[in-house]
Amino acid sequence: MVTHPDQSPHIVLVVQFRPATGQYTIEWPSGLIDQKEGVGEAALRELKEETGYVGQVVSISPPMTNEPGMSSSRCCIVEVDVDGTLPENQKLQSQREEDEWSLQTITLPLDNLLEGLLELSKYYQPKLTVDARLYNYAAGLAAGRRSIRRN
């Protein structure tokens, strides 16, 4: 999440082409953990490589499965705070690898994350899809806001 005193918090996301689906996806920056690297270190490295942002790890989820009926792969979600006032977060320079030719960085306001994702998905349909983990996160935030307003 990018925080800046003059703006509401924004979520850092990437859009990239995924050959398996033949579509672009909106998702969190992500990648594999290198040998002798911790989860937090990998998250900060991937954030820098894919988006140019630098930040501080706030929390790390326990290992989770994505498709336990189809794959043994696991992932962790790492919450990172990006201080938008730091000079290194003003002029971003990503360090993308050759296979990340399609990767683009976007930020969406946290307050309207679900609406922003739905708007982008609808506008670029059928060429763009939203990663399920990201969608569920955004839907959970929206449900929480609705619940608070009701009480």
mmCIF file of C-alpha atoms in Angstrom:
data_model
loop_
_atom_site.group_PDB
_atom_site.id
_atom_site.type_symbol
_atom_site.label_atom_id
_atom_site.label_comp_id
_atom_site.label_asym_id
_atom_site.label_seq_id
_atom_site.Cartn_x
_atom_site.Cartn_y
_atom_site.Cartn_z
ATOM 1 C CA MET A 1 0.000 0.000 0.000
ATOM 2 C CA VAL A 2 1.324 3.438 -0.916
ATOM 3 C CA THR A 3 0.747 6.099 1.709
ATOM 4 C CA HIS A 4 1.228 9.817 1.203
ATOM 5 C CA PRO A 5 0.062 12.633 3.504
ATOM 6 C CA ASP A 6 -1.722 14.430 0.636
ATOM 7 C CA GLN A 7 -3.581 11.383 -0.758
ATOM 8 C CA SER A 8 -5.707 8.471 0.363
ATOM 9 C CA PRO A 9 -3.873 5.109 0.504
ATOM 10 C CA HIS A 10 -3.425 3.298 -2.817
ATOM 11 C CA ILE A 11 -2.766 -0.364 -3.587
ATOM 12 C CA VAL A 12 0.174 -1.171 -5.888
ATOM 13 C CA LEU A 13 -0.820 -3.642 -8.601
ATOM 14 C CA VAL A 14 0.585 -4.991 -11.825
ATOM 15 C CA VAL A 15 -1.089 -5.812 -15.110
ATOM 16 C CA GLN A 16 0.601 -8.494 -17.171
ATOM 17 C CA PHE A 17 -0.138 -10.938 -19.936
ATOM 18 C CA ARG A 18 -0.602 -14.523 -18.787
ATOM 19 C CA PRO A 19 -0.166 -17.018 -21.651
ATOM 20 C CA ALA A 20 -2.063 -19.768 -19.801
ATOM 21 C CA THR A 21 -5.283 -17.734 -19.985
ATOM 22 C CA GLY A 22 -4.487 -15.729 -23.086
ATOM 23 C CA GLN A 23 -5.451 -12.604 -21.137
ATOM 24 C CA TYR A 24 -3.951 -9.787 -19.165
ATOM 25 C CA THR A 25 -4.484 -10.018 -15.414
ATOM 26 C CA ILE A 26 -4.568 -7.426 -12.659
ATOM 27 C CA GLU A 27 -2.726 -8.826 -9.674
ATOM 28 C CA TRP A 28 -0.393 -8.017 -6.835
ATOM 29 C CA PRO A 29 3.339 -7.973 -7.598
ATOM 30 C CA SER A 30 4.515 -11.535 -7.076
ATOM 31 C CA GLY A 31 7.265 -14.008 -7.725
ATOM 32 C CA LEU A 32 9.234 -16.964 -6.505
ATOM 33 C CA ILE A 33 11.414 -17.093 -3.415
ATOM 34 C CA ASP A 34 15.097 -17.489 -4.252
ATOM 35 C CA GLN A 35 17.274 -19.965 -2.341
ATOM 36 C CA LYS A 36 18.362 -18.665 1.075
ATOM 37 C CA GLU A 37 15.793 -15.857 0.839
ATOM 38 C CA GLY A 38 12.934 -15.291 3.257
ATOM 39 C CA VAL A 39 9.341 -14.560 2.284
ATOM 40 C CA GLY A 40 9.603 -10.889 3.267
ATOM 41 C CA GLU A 41 12.887 -10.427 1.417
ATOM 42 C CA ALA A 42 11.400 -11.988 -1.717
ATOM 43 C CA ALA A 43 8.347 -9.730 -1.508
ATOM 44 C CA LEU A 44 10.462 -6.579 -1.238
ATOM 45 C CA ARG A 45 12.721 -7.734 -4.092
ATOM 46 C CA GLU A 46 9.752 -8.518 -6.361
ATOM 47 C CA LEU A 47 8.078 -5.205 -5.493
ATOM 48 C CA LYS A 48 11.259 -3.333 -6.477
ATOM 49 C CA GLU A 49 11.863 -5.398 -9.624
ATOM 50 C CA GLU A 50 8.302 -5.233 -10.930
ATOM 51 C CA THR A 51 7.220 -1.744 -9.857
ATOM 52 C CA GLY A 52 10.257 0.247 -8.752
ATOM 53 C CA TYR A 53 8.748 0.856 -5.306
ATOM 54 C CA VAL A 54 10.627 0.199 -2.068
ATOM 55 C CA GLY A 55 8.866 -0.435 1.214
ATOM 56 C CA GLN A 56 8.760 -2.077 4.618
ATOM 57 C CA VAL A 57 7.157 -5.432 5.429
ATOM 58 C CA VAL A 58 4.161 -4.995 7.751
ATOM 59 C CA SER A 59 2.892 -8.582 7.911
ATOM 60 C CA ILE A 60 3.295 -12.008 6.302
ATOM 61 C CA SER A 61 0.429 -14.479 6.041
ATOM 62 C CA PRO A 62 0.889 -18.161 6.789
ATOM 63 C CA PRO A 63 1.411 -20.351 3.694
ATOM 64 C CA MET A 64 -1.836 -20.810 1.761
ATOM 65 C CA THR A 65 -2.958 -22.935 -1.170
ATOM 66 C CA ASN A 66 -4.464 -21.566 -4.369
ATOM 67 C CA GLU A 67 -5.805 -24.640 -6.133
ATOM 68 C CA PRO A 68 -5.336 -27.562 -3.703
ATOM 69 C CA GLY A 69 -7.293 -29.907 -5.963
ATOM 70 C CA MET A 70 -4.979 -29.222 -8.897
ATOM 71 C CA SER A 71 -1.603 -28.155 -7.528
ATOM 72 C CA SER A 72 0.592 -28.398 -4.452
ATOM 73 C CA SER A 73 1.791 -24.798 -4.866
ATOM 74 C CA ARG A 74 1.585 -22.481 -1.894
ATOM 75 C CA CYS A 75 1.825 -18.747 -1.460
ATOM 76 C CA CYS A 76 2.056 -16.120 1.238
ATOM 77 C CA ILE A 77 0.551 -12.665 1.080
ATOM 78 C CA VAL A 78 2.932 -9.999 2.325
ATOM 79 C CA GLU A 79 1.612 -6.601 3.350
ATOM 80 C CA VAL A 80 4.137 -3.897 2.511
ATOM 81 C CA ASP A 81 3.955 -0.218 3.430
ATOM 82 C CA VAL A 82 5.352 2.073 0.734
ATOM 83 C CA ASP A 83 6.102 5.618 1.883
ATOM 84 C CA GLY A 84 5.132 7.764 -1.093
ATOM 85 C CA THR A 85 7.138 10.715 0.244
ATOM 86 C CA LEU A 86 10.519 8.963 -0.040
ATOM 87 C CA PRO A 87 12.678 10.165 -2.956
ATOM 88 C CA GLU A 88 13.186 6.584 -4.193
ATOM 89 C CA ASN A 89 9.395 6.217 -4.519
ATOM 90 C CA GLN A 90 9.055 9.422 -6.559
ATOM 91 C CA LYS A 91 10.908 8.438 -9.747
ATOM 92 C CA LEU A 92 10.240 4.746 -10.140
ATOM 93 C CA GLN A 93 12.564 2.490 -12.087
ATOM 94 C CA SER A 94 11.562 -1.132 -12.311
ATOM 95 C CA GLN A 95 14.076 -3.901 -13.012
ATOM 96 C CA ARG A 96 11.914 -6.225 -15.069
ATOM 97 C CA GLU A 97 13.186 -9.460 -16.461
ATOM 98 C CA GLU A 98 12.958 -10.329 -20.161
ATOM 99 C CA ASP A 99 9.832 -12.464 -19.721
ATOM 100 C CA GLU A 100 8.036 -9.569 -17.994
ATOM 101 C CA TRP A 101 7.752 -7.541 -21.217
ATOM 102 C CA SER A 102 4.021 -6.961 -20.750
ATOM 103 C CA LEU A 103 4.129 -5.938 -17.093
ATOM 104 C CA GLN A 104 2.738 -2.509 -16.192
ATOM 105 C CA THR A 105 2.338 -0.941 -12.748
ATOM 106 C CA ILE A 106 -0.925 0.667 -11.663
ATOM 107 C CA THR A 107 -2.229 1.965 -8.351
ATOM 108 C CA LEU A 108 -5.862 2.037 -7.272
ATOM 109 C CA PRO A 109 -7.382 3.805 -4.252
ATOM 110 C CA LEU A 110 -7.868 1.436 -1.327
ATOM 111 C CA ASP A 111 -11.230 3.019 -0.480
ATOM 112 C CA ASN A 112 -12.723 2.076 -3.858
ATOM 113 C CA LEU A 113 -10.605 -0.927 -4.763
ATOM 114 C CA LEU A 114 -13.461 -3.251 -5.736
ATOM 115 C CA GLU A 115 -15.145 -0.582 -7.837
ATOM 116 C CA GLY A 116 -11.854 0.227 -9.567
ATOM 117 C CA LEU A 117 -11.174 -3.425 -10.379
ATOM 118 C CA LEU A 118 -14.699 -3.960 -11.720
ATOM 119 C CA GLU A 119 -14.486 -0.810 -13.827
ATOM 120 C CA LEU A 120 -11.166 -1.837 -15.399
ATOM 121 C CA SER A 121 -12.357 -5.395 -15.962
ATOM 122 C CA LYS A 122 -15.552 -4.223 -17.652
ATOM 123 C CA TYR A 123 -13.780 -1.616 -19.797
ATOM 124 C CA TYR A 124 -11.162 -4.059 -21.104
ATOM 125 C CA GLN A 125 -13.406 -7.155 -21.283
ATOM 126 C CA PRO A 126 -12.635 -9.832 -22.548
ATOM 127 C CA LYS A 127 -8.897 -9.075 -22.619
ATOM 128 C CA LEU A 128 -8.464 -8.440 -18.893
ATOM 129 C CA THR A 129 -9.298 -10.456 -15.795
ATOM 130 C CA VAL A 130 -8.770 -9.869 -12.079
ATOM 131 C CA ASP A 131 -6.760 -12.333 -9.986
ATOM 132 C CA ALA A 132 -9.132 -14.165 -7.604
ATOM 133 C CA ARG A 133 -7.059 -13.424 -4.486
ATOM 134 C CA LEU A 134 -7.057 -9.720 -5.263
ATOM 135 C CA TYR A 135 -10.787 -9.737 -6.028
ATOM 136 C CA ASN A 136 -11.568 -11.522 -2.761
ATOM 137 C CA TYR A 137 -9.457 -9.008 -0.830
ATOM 138 C CA ALA A 138 -11.285 -6.099 -2.475
ATOM 139 C CA ALA A 139 -14.693 -7.733 -1.928
ATOM 140 C CA GLY A 140 -13.845 -8.276 1.751
ATOM 141 C CA LEU A 141 -12.916 -4.607 2.163
ATOM 142 C CA ALA A 142 -16.182 -3.552 0.500
ATOM 143 C CA ALA A 143 -18.239 -5.928 2.669
ATOM 144 C CA GLY A 144 -16.541 -4.584 5.788
ATOM 145 C CA ARG A 145 -17.362 -1.005 4.802
ATOM 146 C CA ARG A 146 -21.012 -1.915 4.167
ATOM 147 C CA SER A 147 -21.214 -3.632 7.554
ATOM 148 C CA ILE A 148 -19.792 -0.608 9.359
ATOM 149 C CA ARG A 149 -22.241 1.739 7.614
ATOM 150 C CA ARG A 150 -25.187 -0.441 8.696
ATOM 151 C CA ASN A 151 -24.172 -0.282 12.355
#
